[in-house]
Coordinates of C-alpha atoms and ligand atoms in Angstrom, one line a residue:
X1 CA 143.8 112.1 68.0
X2 CA 144.4 115.4 69.7
X3 CA 145.0 113.5 72.8
X4 CA 147.7 111.2 71.3
X5 CA 149.4 114.2 69.9
X6 CA 149.5 116.0 73.3
X7 CA 150.8 113.0 75.0
X8 CA 153.5 112.6 72.4
X9 CA 154.7 116.1 72.8
X10 CA 154.8 115.7 76.6
X11 CA 157.0 112.7 76.2
X12 CA 159.2 114.6 73.8
X13 CA 159.4 117.5 76.3
X14 CA 160.4 115.1 79.1
X15 CA 163.0 113.6 76.8
X16 CA 164.4 117.0 75.9
X17 CA 164.6 118.0 79.5
X18 CA 166.2 114.9 80.8
X19 CA 167.2 112.7 77.9
X20 CA 170.9 113.5 78.1
X21 CA 171.1 113.1 81.9
X22 CA 172.8 110.4 83.7
X23 CA 170.3 107.6 84.7
X24 CA 167.2 106.0 83.3
X25 CA 164.6 104.3 85.6
X26 CA 162.1 102.0 84.1
X27 CA 158.8 101.0 85.7
X28 CA 156.8 98.1 84.3
X29 CA 153.2 98.2 84.9
X30 CA 151.2 95.7 83.1
X31 CA 151.5 96.1 79.4
X32 CA 152.8 99.6 79.9
X33 CA 156.4 100.5 80.8
X34 CA 157.3 103.9 82.2
X35 CA 160.9 105.2 81.9
X36 CA 162.1 107.9 84.4
X37 CA 165.3 109.6 83.7
X38 CA 166.8 111.1 86.8
X39 CA 169.6 113.6 87.1
X40 CA 173.0 112.8 88.9
X41 CA 172.9 113.4 92.7
X42 CA 176.0 115.6 92.8
X43 CA 174.2 118.1 90.6
X44 CA 171.4 118.5 93.3
X45 CA 173.3 120.3 96.2
X46 CA 170.2 122.0 97.7
X47 CA 168.9 120.5 100.9
X48 CA 165.3 121.3 100.6
X49 CA 164.7 118.4 98.4
X50 CA 161.5 118.9 96.4
X51 CA 158.8 116.2 96.1
X52 CA 158.6 117.1 92.5
X53 CA 162.2 115.9 92.1
X54 CA 161.5 112.7 93.9
X55 CA 161.1 110.8 90.7
X56 CA 164.5 112.0 89.6
X57 CA 165.9 111.1 93.0
X58 CA 164.9 107.6 92.5
X59 CA 168.4 106.6 92.1
X60 CA 171.3 105.3 94.1
X61 CA 172.3 107.8 96.8
X62 CA 174.8 110.4 95.9
X63 CA 178.2 110.1 97.5
X64 CA 177.8 113.3 99.7
X65 CA 174.7 111.7 101.4
X66 CA 176.7 108.4 102.2
X67 CA 179.2 110.5 104.1
X68 CA 176.4 111.9 106.5
X69 CA 175.1 110.4 109.9
X70 CA 173.5 106.9 109.5
X71 CA 170.3 107.6 111.5
X72 CA 169.5 110.7 109.7
X73 CA 170.4 108.8 106.6
X74 CA 168.3 106.0 107.6
X75 CA 165.4 108.2 108.3
X76 CA 165.9 110.0 105.2
X77 CA 166.0 106.8 103.3
X78 CA 162.9 105.7 104.9
X79 CA 161.2 108.9 104.0
X80 CA 162.5 108.6 100.6
X81 CA 161.3 105.1 100.4
X82 CA 157.7 106.0 101.5
X83 CA 157.7 109.0 99.3
X84 CA 158.8 106.7 96.6
X85 CA 156.2 104.3 97.6
X86 CA 153.6 107.1 97.7
X87 CA 154.7 108.4 94.5
X88 CA 154.6 105.0 93.0
X89 CA 151.1 104.5 94.3
X90 CA 150.1 107.9 93.2
X91 CA 151.7 107.1 89.9
X92 CA 149.9 103.8 89.8
X93 CA 146.7 105.5 90.6
X94 CA 147.4 108.1 88.1
X95 CA 148.3 105.5 85.7
X96 CA 145.2 103.5 86.4
X97 CA 143.1 106.5 86.1
X98 CA 144.9 107.6 83.1
X99 CA 144.6 104.2 81.6
X100 CA 141.0 103.9 82.5
X101 CA 140.1 107.3 81.3
X102 CA 142.3 107.3 78.4
X103 CA 141.1 104.0 77.2
X104 CA 137.4 104.7 77.5
X105 CA 137.8 108.1 76.2
X106 CA 140.0 106.9 73.5
X107 CA 137.5 104.2 72.6
X108 CA 134.7 106.7 72.9
X109 CA 136.6 109.2 71.1
X110 CA 137.7 106.8 68.4
X111 CA 134.1 105.6 68.1
X112 CA 132.9 109.2 68.1
X113 CA 135.5 110.2 65.7
X114 CA 134.8 107.2 63.5
X115 CA 131.1 107.9 63.7
X116 CA 131.6 111.5 63.0
X117 CA 134.0 110.8 60.3
X118 CA 131.7 108.2 58.9
X119 CA 128.8 110.5 59.1
X120 CA 130.8 113.3 57.6
X121 CA 132.1 111.0 55.0
X122 CA 128.7 109.7 54.4
X123 CA 127.4 113.2 54.3
X124 CA 130.1 114.2 52.0
X125 CA 129.5 111.1 50.0
X126 CA 125.8 111.8 49.8
X127 CA 126.6 115.4 49.1
X128 CA 128.9 114.4 46.4
X129 CA 126.5 111.8 45.1
X130 CA 123.7 114.3 45.1
X131 CA 125.9 116.9 43.6
X132 CA 127.1 114.5 41.0
X133 CA 123.5 113.4 40.4
X134 CA 122.5 117.1 40.1
X135 CA 125.4 117.6 37.8
X136 CA 124.5 114.6 35.9
X137 CA 120.9 115.8 35.7
X138 CA 122.1 119.2 34.6
X139 CA 124.4 117.7 32.2
X140 CA 121.5 115.5 30.9
X141 CA 119.4 118.6 30.7
X142 CA 122.0 120.4 28.9
X143 CA 122.6 117.4 26.7
X144 CA 118.9 117.2 25.9
X145 CA 118.7 120.8 25.3
X146 CA 121.7 120.6 23.1
X147 CA 120.2 117.6 21.4
X148 CA 116.9 119.5 21.1
X149 CA 118.7 122.5 19.7
X150 CA 120.7 120.3 17.5
X151 CA 117.6 118.5 16.3
X152 CA 115.8 121.8 15.9
X153 CA 118.8 123.2 14.0
X154 CA 118.8 120.1 12.0
X155 CA 115.1 120.4 11.3
X156 CA 115.6 124.0 10.4
X157 CA 118.5 123.1 8.3
X158 CA 116.3 120.5 6.6
X159 CA 113.6 123.1 6.2
X160 CA 116.1 125.5 4.9
X161 CA 117.5 123.0 2.5
X162 CA 113.9 122.1 1.5
X163 CA 113.0 125.7 1.0
X164 CA 116.2 126.3 -0.8
X165 CA 115.4 123.4 -3.2
X166 CA 111.9 124.8 -3.6
X167 CA 113.3 128.2 -4.2
X168 CA 115.7 126.7 -6.6
X169 CA 112.9 125.0 -8.3
X170 CA 110.8 128.1 -8.4
X171 CA 113.8 130.0 -9.7
X172 CA 114.3 127.4 -12.4
X173 CA 110.6 127.7 -13.3
X174 CA 110.7 131.4 -13.3
X175 CA 113.8 131.3 -15.4
X176 CA 112.0 129.1 -17.8
X177 CA 109.0 131.4 -17.6
X178 CA 111.2 134.4 -18.2
X179 CA 112.8 132.7 -21.2
X180 CA 109.3 131.7 -22.5
X181 CA 108.1 135.3 -22.0
X182 CA 111.1 136.5 -23.7
X183 CA 110.3 134.2 -26.6
X184 CA 106.7 135.4 -26.6
X185 CA 107.9 139.0 -26.3
X186 CA 110.1 138.7 -29.2
X187 CA 107.3 137.0 -31.2
X188 CA 105.0 139.8 -30.2
X189 CA 107.5 142.4 -31.1
X190 CA 107.9 140.8 -34.5
X191 CA 104.1 140.8 -34.8
X192 CA 103.9 144.3 -33.5
X193 CA 106.6 145.4 -36.0
X194 CA 104.6 143.7 -38.8
X195 CA 101.4 145.4 -37.6
X196 CA 103.1 148.7 -37.4
X197 CA 104.4 148.5 -40.9
X198 CA 100.9 147.4 -42.0
X199 CA 99.3 150.2 -40.1
X200 CA 101.7 152.7 -41.4
X201 CA 100.9 151.5 -44.9
X202 CA 97.2 151.7 -44.2
X203 CA 97.7 155.1 -42.7
X204 CA 99.4 156.2 -45.8
X205 CA 96.6 154.8 -47.9
X206 CA 94.0 156.5 -45.6
X207 CA 95.9 159.8 -45.8
X208 CA 95.9 159.5 -49.6
X209 CA 92.3 158.8 -49.5
X210 CA 91.7 161.6 -47.1
X211 CA 93.5 164.0 -49.4
X212 CA 91.4 162.7 -52.3
X213 CA 88.3 163.2 -50.2
X214 CA 89.5 166.7 -49.2
X215 CA 89.9 167.6 -52.8
X216 CA 86.4 166.2 -53.5
X217 CA 85.1 168.2 -50.5
X218 CA 86.7 171.4 -51.7
X219 CA 85.3 170.8 -55.1
X220 CA 81.9 170.1 -53.6
X221 CA 82.0 173.2 -51.3
X222 CA 82.9 175.3 -54.3
X223 CA 80.0 173.8 -56.1
X224 CA 77.8 174.5 -53.1
X225 CA 78.8 178.1 -52.9
X226 CA 78.2 178.4 -56.6
X227 CA 74.7 176.8 -56.2
X228 CA 74.0 179.1 -53.2
X229 CA 74.9 182.1 -55.3
X230 CA 72.6 180.9 -58.0
X231 CA 69.9 180.2 -55.4
X232 CA 70.3 183.7 -53.9
X233 CA 70.1 185.3 -57.3
X234 CA 67.0 183.3 -58.2
X235 CA 65.4 184.1 -54.8
X236 CA 66.1 187.8 -55.5
X237 CA 64.6 187.3 -59.0
X238 CA 61.5 185.6 -57.5
X239 CA 61.0 188.2 -54.8
X240 CA 61.4 190.8 -57.4
X241 CA 58.8 189.1 -59.5
X242 CA 56.5 188.8 -56.4
X243 CA 56.9 192.5 -55.7
X244 CA 56.1 193.3 -59.3
X245 CA 53.1 191.0 -59.1
X246 CA 51.9 192.7 -55.9
X247 CA 52.3 196.1 -57.4
X248 CA 50.4 195.0 -60.4
X249 CA 47.5 193.5 -58.4
X250 CA 47.4 196.7 -56.3
X251 CA 47.2 198.8 -59.4
X252 CA 44.4 196.5 -60.7
X253 CA 42.5 196.8 -57.4
X254 CA 42.8 200.6 -57.4
X255 CA 41.6 200.7 -60.9
X256 CA 38.6 198.5 -60.0
X257 CA 37.8 200.7 -56.9
X258 CA 38.0 203.8 -59.0
X259 CA 35.6 202.1 -61.5
X260 CA 33.1 201.1 -58.8
X261 CA 33.3 204.5 -57.2
X262 CA 32.7 206.1 -60.5
X263 CA 29.7 203.9 -60.9
X264 CA 28.4 204.7 -57.4
X265 CA 28.7 208.4 -57.5
X266 CA 28.4 209.1 -61.2
X267 CA 26.8 212.6 -61.0
X268 CA 28.2 214.3 -57.8
X269 CA 31.7 214.3 -59.3
X270 CA 32.3 217.7 -57.6
X271 CA 32.5 216.2 -54.0
X272 CA 34.4 213.1 -55.3
X273 CA 37.3 215.1 -56.2
X274 CA 37.7 216.2 -52.6
X275 CA 39.3 213.7 -50.2
X276 CA 37.3 213.1 -47.0
X277 CA 38.7 211.7 -43.7
X278 CA 35.3 210.6 -42.3
X279 CA 31.6 211.2 -42.5
X280 CA 31.9 214.4 -40.3
X281 CA 34.1 215.8 -43.1
X282 CA 31.5 214.9 -45.7
X283 CA 28.7 216.3 -43.5
X284 CA 30.6 219.5 -43.2
X285 CA 31.0 219.7 -46.9
X286 CA 27.2 220.0 -47.0
X287 CA 26.0 216.4 -47.7
X288 CA 23.2 215.5 -45.2
X289 CA 21.8 212.3 -46.7
X290 CA 22.4 208.9 -45.1
X291 CA 24.4 206.7 -47.5
X292 CA 27.6 205.1 -48.6
X293 CA 30.6 207.3 -49.1
X294 CA 34.3 206.9 -49.7
X295 CA 36.8 208.2 -47.2
X296 CA 40.6 208.2 -47.1
X297 CA 42.4 207.4 -44.0
X298 CA 45.3 209.6 -43.0
X299 CA 48.3 209.5 -45.4
X300 CA 46.6 206.7 -47.4
X301 CA 45.6 206.9 -51.0
X302 CA 43.3 203.9 -50.5
X303 CA 39.6 204.7 -50.6
X304 CA 37.3 203.1 -48.0
X305 CA 33.6 202.8 -48.4
X306 CA 31.7 203.6 -45.3
X307 CA 28.0 204.2 -44.3
X308 CA 27.4 207.7 -43.0
X309 CA 24.6 208.4 -40.6
X310 CA 23.8 212.0 -41.3
X311 CA 20.5 212.1 -39.2
X312 CA 21.1 210.9 -35.7
X313 CA 22.0 213.5 -33.1
X314 CA 23.6 216.1 -35.3
X315 CA 24.6 213.8 -38.1
X316 CA 28.1 213.0 -39.5
X317 CA 28.5 209.6 -37.8
X318 CA 30.8 207.1 -39.5
X319 CA 29.3 203.7 -38.9
X320 CA 31.7 201.0 -37.6
X321 CA 29.1 198.2 -37.1
X322 CA 25.5 197.8 -38.1
X323 CA 23.0 194.9 -37.5
X324 CA 19.3 194.9 -38.2
X325 CA 18.1 191.6 -39.6
X326 CA 20.7 188.9 -38.9
X327 CA 21.6 188.2 -42.5
X328 CA 25.3 188.3 -41.9
X329 CA 27.2 185.8 -39.8
X330 CA 29.4 187.5 -37.2
X331 CA 31.0 184.4 -35.8
X332 CA 34.2 184.9 -37.7
X333 CA 38.0 184.7 -37.3
X334 CA 40.7 187.2 -36.5
X335 CA 41.7 188.1 -40.0
X336 CA 38.1 188.8 -41.1
X337 CA 37.6 191.0 -38.1
X338 CA 40.9 192.7 -38.9
X339 CA 39.9 193.4 -42.6
X340 CA 36.2 193.8 -42.0
X341 CA 33.2 192.0 -43.5
X342 CA 29.7 192.5 -44.8
X343 CA 28.6 195.4 -47.0
X344 CA 28.3 199.0 -45.7
X345 CA 24.8 199.1 -47.2
X346 CA 23.8 196.1 -45.1
X347 CA 25.0 194.4 -41.9
X348 CA 28.8 194.8 -41.6
X349 CA 31.9 195.2 -39.5
X350 CA 34.1 198.0 -40.8
X351 CA 37.4 196.2 -39.8
X352 CA 39.7 196.6 -36.8
X353 CA 42.6 198.1 -38.8
X354 CA 40.2 200.9 -40.1
X355 CA 38.8 201.5 -36.6
X356 CA 42.4 201.8 -35.3
X357 CA 43.6 204.1 -38.0
X358 CA 40.5 206.3 -37.9
X359 CA 40.2 206.7 -34.1
X360 CA 43.9 207.4 -33.7
X361 CA 44.1 210.0 -36.5
X362 CA 42.2 212.5 -34.2
X363 CA 39.8 212.5 -31.2
X364 CA 36.6 210.6 -31.8
X365 CA 33.4 210.1 -29.8
X366 CA 31.7 206.7 -29.9
X367 CA 28.0 206.2 -29.8
X368 CA 26.3 202.9 -29.4
X369 CA 22.7 203.0 -30.7
X370 CA 20.3 200.3 -29.6
X371 CA 16.7 199.6 -30.5
X372 CA 14.6 196.7 -29.3
X373 CA 11.7 194.8 -31.0
X374 CA 9.1 197.1 -29.5
X375 CA 10.8 200.1 -30.8
X376 CA 12.5 201.3 -27.6
X377 CA 15.7 203.1 -28.3
X378 CA 18.7 203.9 -26.1
X379 CA 22.2 204.8 -26.5
X380 CA 25.6 204.8 -24.7
X381 CA 28.2 207.4 -25.5
X382 CA 31.9 207.7 -24.8
X383 CA 33.4 211.1 -25.3
X384 CA 36.8 209.7 -26.2
X385 CA 37.3 206.4 -27.9
X386 CA 40.1 204.7 -29.7
X387 CA 41.7 201.3 -30.2
X388 CA 45.3 200.2 -30.4
X389 CA 46.8 198.5 -33.4
X390 CA 47.1 194.8 -34.0
X391 CA 50.4 194.6 -32.2
X392 CA 48.3 195.4 -29.0
X393 CA 45.4 193.1 -30.0
X394 CA 43.3 196.2 -30.8
X395 CA 42.9 197.0 -27.1
X396 CA 39.9 199.3 -26.5
X397 CA 40.2 202.7 -24.7
X398 CA 37.2 204.7 -23.7
X399 CA 36.3 207.5 -21.3
X400 CA 33.5 210.0 -20.7
X401 CA 30.6 207.6 -20.4
X402 CA 27.1 208.9 -20.7
X403 CA 23.7 207.9 -22.3
X404 CA 20.5 206.1 -21.7
X405 CA 21.4 202.5 -22.2
X406 CA 22.1 201.7 -18.5
X407 CA 23.6 203.9 -15.8
X408 CA 26.8 201.9 -15.9
X409 CA 28.9 201.4 -19.0
X410 CA 28.5 198.0 -20.6
X411 CA 31.6 198.4 -22.6
X412 CA 34.6 196.6 -21.0
X413 CA 37.1 198.8 -19.3
X414 CA 40.1 200.3 -21.0
X415 CA 42.9 198.0 -22.1
X416 CA 40.8 195.0 -22.8
X417 CA 42.0 193.2 -25.8
X418 CA 40.0 191.9 -28.8
X419 CA 39.4 188.2 -29.1
X420 CA 37.9 186.0 -31.8
X421 CA 37.1 182.3 -31.9
X422 CA 40.6 181.7 -33.2
X423 CA 42.5 184.1 -31.0
X424 CA 41.9 184.0 -27.2
X425 CA 43.1 187.3 -25.6
X426 CA 40.6 187.5 -22.8
X427 CA 41.1 187.1 -19.0
X428 CA 39.0 184.0 -18.7
X429 CA 40.5 180.5 -18.5
X430 CA 37.8 179.7 -21.0
X431 CA 37.6 181.1 -24.5
X432 CA 34.9 183.9 -24.4
X433 CA 34.8 184.3 -28.2
X434 CA 33.9 180.7 -28.6
X435 CA 31.3 180.6 -25.7
X436 CA 29.7 184.0 -26.4
X437 CA 30.2 183.9 -30.2
X438 CA 31.6 186.6 -32.5
X439 CA 34.6 188.9 -32.0
X440 CA 34.6 191.5 -29.2
X441 CA 36.6 193.1 -26.4
X442 CA 35.9 190.2 -24.0
X443 CA 37.3 190.4 -20.5
X444 CA 36.1 187.4 -18.5
X445 CA 33.9 187.6 -20.4
X446 CA 32.4 191.1 -19.7
X447 CA 28.9 192.7 -19.8
X448 CA 28.7 193.3 -23.5
X449 CA 28.9 191.7 -26.9
X450 CA 27.3 193.5 -29.9
X451 CA 28.7 190.8 -32.2
X452 CA 26.9 187.9 -30.7
X453 CA 24.3 185.7 -32.4
X454 CA 21.3 187.6 -33.8
X455 CA 18.2 185.8 -32.5
X456 CA 15.1 186.8 -34.4
X457 CA 11.7 187.2 -32.6
X458 CA 10.7 187.3 -29.0
X459 CA 12.2 184.8 -26.6
X460 CA 12.4 184.4 -22.8
X461 CA 15.2 181.8 -23.1
X462 CA 18.5 183.0 -21.6
X463 CA 21.0 182.9 -24.4
X464 CA 24.5 183.4 -23.3
X465 CA 25.8 183.8 -26.9
X466 CA 23.3 186.4 -28.1
X467 CA 23.8 190.1 -28.6
X468 CA 24.3 191.7 -25.2
X469 CA 24.4 195.1 -23.6
X470 CA 24.0 194.1 -20.0
X471 CA 23.3 197.3 -18.2
X472 CA 20.4 198.2 -20.5
X473 CA 18.6 194.8 -20.9
X474 CA 20.5 192.3 -18.8
X475 CA 21.9 189.1 -20.2
X476 CA 20.8 188.2 -23.7
X477 CA 17.5 190.0 -23.9
X478 CA 18.3 191.8 -27.0
X479 CA 16.6 189.5 -29.6
X480 CA 15.9 191.2 -32.9
X481 CA 17.3 194.6 -32.2
X482 CA 19.2 197.1 -34.2
X483 CA 22.7 197.9 -33.1
X484 CA 24.9 200.5 -34.5
X485 CA 28.3 201.7 -33.4
X486 CA 29.4 204.9 -35.0
X487 CA 32.0 207.5 -34.3
X488 CA 32.1 211.2 -34.9
X489 CA 34.7 213.9 -34.3
X490 CA 34.3 217.1 -32.2
X491 CA 31.4 218.2 -34.3
X492 CA 29.0 215.6 -32.7
X493 CA 29.6 216.4 -29.1
Ligands
NAG1 C1 112.7 121.5 22.5 O1 112.4 122.6 23.3 C2 111.2 123.2 23.1 C3 111.1 124.4 24.0 O2 112.3 125.0 24.2 C4 110.1 122.2 23.4 O3 108.8 122.9 23.2 C5 110.2 121.0 22.6 O4 109.2 120.1 22.9 C6 111.6 120.4 22.7 N1 111.7 119.4 21.8 C7 112.2 118.2 22.1 C8 112.3 117.2 21.1 O5 112.6 118.0 23.3
NAG2 C1 67.8 186.7 -62.8 O1 67.3 187.7 -63.7 C2 68.3 188.2 -64.6 C3 67.7 189.3 -65.4 O2 66.8 190.0 -64.6 C4 68.8 187.0 -65.5 O3 69.8 187.5 -66.3 C5 69.3 185.9 -64.6 O4 69.6 184.8 -65.4 C6 68.2 185.5 -63.6 N1 68.7 184.5 -62.8 C7 68.1 183.4 -62.6 C8 68.8 182.4 -61.7 O5 67.0 183.1 -63.1
NAG3 C1 50.7 211.3 -41.8 O1 51.8 212.1 -42.3 C2 52.1 213.1 -41.4 C3 53.2 213.9 -42.1 O2 53.3 213.7 -43.4 C4 52.5 212.6 -40.0 O3 52.8 213.7 -39.2 C5 51.4 211.8 -39.5 O4 51.9 211.2 -38.3 C6 51.1 210.7 -40.4 N1 49.9 209.9 -39.9 C7 49.8 208.6 -39.9 C8 48.6 208.0 -39.3 O5 50.7 207.9 -40.4
NAG4 C1 18.6 192.0 -44.7 O1 18.7 193.3 -45.3 C2 19.5 193.3 -46.5 C3 19.6 194.7 -47.0 O2 18.5 195.5 -46.7 C4 18.7 192.5 -47.6 O3 19.4 192.5 -48.8 C5 18.5 191.0 -47.0 O4 17.7 190.3 -47.9 C6 17.8 191.1 -45.7 N1 17.8 189.7 -45.2 C7 16.9 189.2 -44.4 C8 17.0 187.8 -43.9 O5 15.9 189.9 -44.0
NAG5 C1 157.4 110.5 103.1 C2 155.8 110.5 103.1 O1 155.2 111.5 102.7 N1 155.2 109.5 103.5 C3 153.7 109.3 103.6 C4 153.2 108.2 102.8 O2 151.8 107.9 102.9 C5 151.4 107.7 104.2 C6 149.8 107.4 104.1 O3 149.3 107.7 103.1 C7 151.8 108.8 105.1 O4 151.3 108.6 106.3 C8 153.2 109.1 105.0 O5 153.7 110.2 105.8
CA6 CA1 40.8 182.9 -22.4

C-alpha cells in the first residue's frame, strides 16, 4: 500500500514539474506504457547537456542545433542515440527490475498484508468474540444475580407478606383476646363491685357486732374489777382471820406451857419468876442439881425446856443433844432437826433454831462428852462455837479445839452446812445424810456423826451409818455409847 502511494506521488511530482511543457514521449513496454514529457529545445541553451536531461531531450532537435556543423551534429546525434539507447536499456532494466521486484514484493506484500490483516482481523474477531463472550457471561452472571436477587427479594417479599398475614392474624386474635379480656374485666369489675358492696355491708355488720362485743367486754371488765375488789377484800378478811387464829393458838400454847411449867416446878416459884438465858445462868443463881429447866432465849418471851448438866466440869452445861439407850429415832428430816425432837429428860435434839439463837446471843464453849460400853470416857472441847441461821443452812463454826477424844478434831471444819435426809448440803456427790443416817454437819462426808444409828451391844462389824467420832474410836466403833453435846458460857472455861 505504502509503495503504491509513493509511486503515485512520484508520478504526480513528475506531472507537476513537466505536465505543462511542450512534448510528451510515450514508451510502450509490454503491458506497461511510460510517458516522458520533455521540455522545448530552445529553452535549453546550455551546452553541457546533462545526462539527467537526456530523457527530456528525447525529442526532435531544436532549431539552433540544425544550424550547426553536420559532423558534429552527426556525432552528437549518434551520442544522443546511444545515450538514448543506453537510457532506454537502463530504463528497461530498471523497469524490469522494478517490475520484478515490485511484482513479487507487491504480491508478497499483499499476501503479507492480507495475512497480517486476516490475522489481525481474526485476532480482533476472536478478541471481540471473547470479549463479547465475556460480556455475555458477565451479563448472564449479572442476570442470574439479578434473577437471584429478584427471586430472593420475591421470597423475602413472600415471607414478609406471610409474616404480615400471620401478624395480622395474631393481631386479630389479640384484638379478640383483648376484647374478651375486656368483657371478662368488666364482668369481674361488676363482681368486684358486688363483692365490695357485700363486704362493706358485712364490715358494717362486723363493726356493729364489734361494738356490741366491746360493750359486753367493758361490762365484763367492770364486773371483773368488781369481783377482784371483792376477792381482795375477802382475802384480807381471810388473812385477818388467819392472823387472829394464829394469835389465838399462840396464846393457847403459851397458856399450856405456863400450866406445864407450873406443874413441873410447883414449889420453887422463887427461881421461876426470874428469867434465865441458859443453864449457866441457872447455875449461877445457885441451883446445882441436874434436871430440866426453862430458859428464855434473847428478846423472846417463849420458854424453852432444857436439860442442865450441873455436875460435869464445873457444871452449868446446857445440853443440846443426849443419847444413852437408842430409844429415839434420829433419822429425821430438816424441819424436825430445825424444831428439835425427843424429850429433854430422855434422848433428844434441842433444835437447830435454838442452837443458833443461843450460841449467837453470846460466846459459848462446846463440849462433846463420850462414853463407851466399858465405861471409858473422853471429851472434845471447842472454846468458841456457834451456828448460823437457817438461811446459811446452820453452818457450824468452831475454834480452840482441845480434849481427850482424839488429838485431832473430829468435828468438820468451820463453814460446813447441816444436811438431813431430805436436804443435801454436803460436798459429796452422794447424799451423806442418807448414807450415814441422821442430820449432821456432813462435809464429804466427814469424820463425825453423833446422830447416826445407835447400835446396842458389842460388835466388830464396820457400820458406816453408826454413831461416829473418828479420831477417838475410828469408824463406827461407838456401839452403845453415851453422847452428849452441851454448851456453857465463859463460866465453864
Ligand atoms: C443466590 O446467591 C446466593 C449467594 O449470594 C447463593 O447462596 C444462592 O444459592 C443463590 N441462589 C440461586 C437460586 O442462585
Ligand atoms: C369483810 O369483813 C367485813 C367486816 O369485818 C364485812 O363487812 C365484809 O362483808 C367482809 N367481806 C367479805 C367479802 O366477806
Ligand atoms: C435483843 O434486843 C436488843 C435490844 O433490845 C438487841 O440489841 C439485840 O440485838 C436483840 N437480840 C436478838 C438476838 O434479837
Ligand atoms: C430409855 O430411857 C428412857 C428414859 O430413861 C426410858 O423411858 C426408856 O424406856 C428407855 N428405853 C430403852 C429401850 O431402854
Ligand atoms: C553516449 C554513451 O554513453 N554511449 C555508451 C553506450 O553504452 C556502451 C556500452 O555499454 C558504451 O560503450 C557507450 O559509450
Ligand atoms: Ca451431796
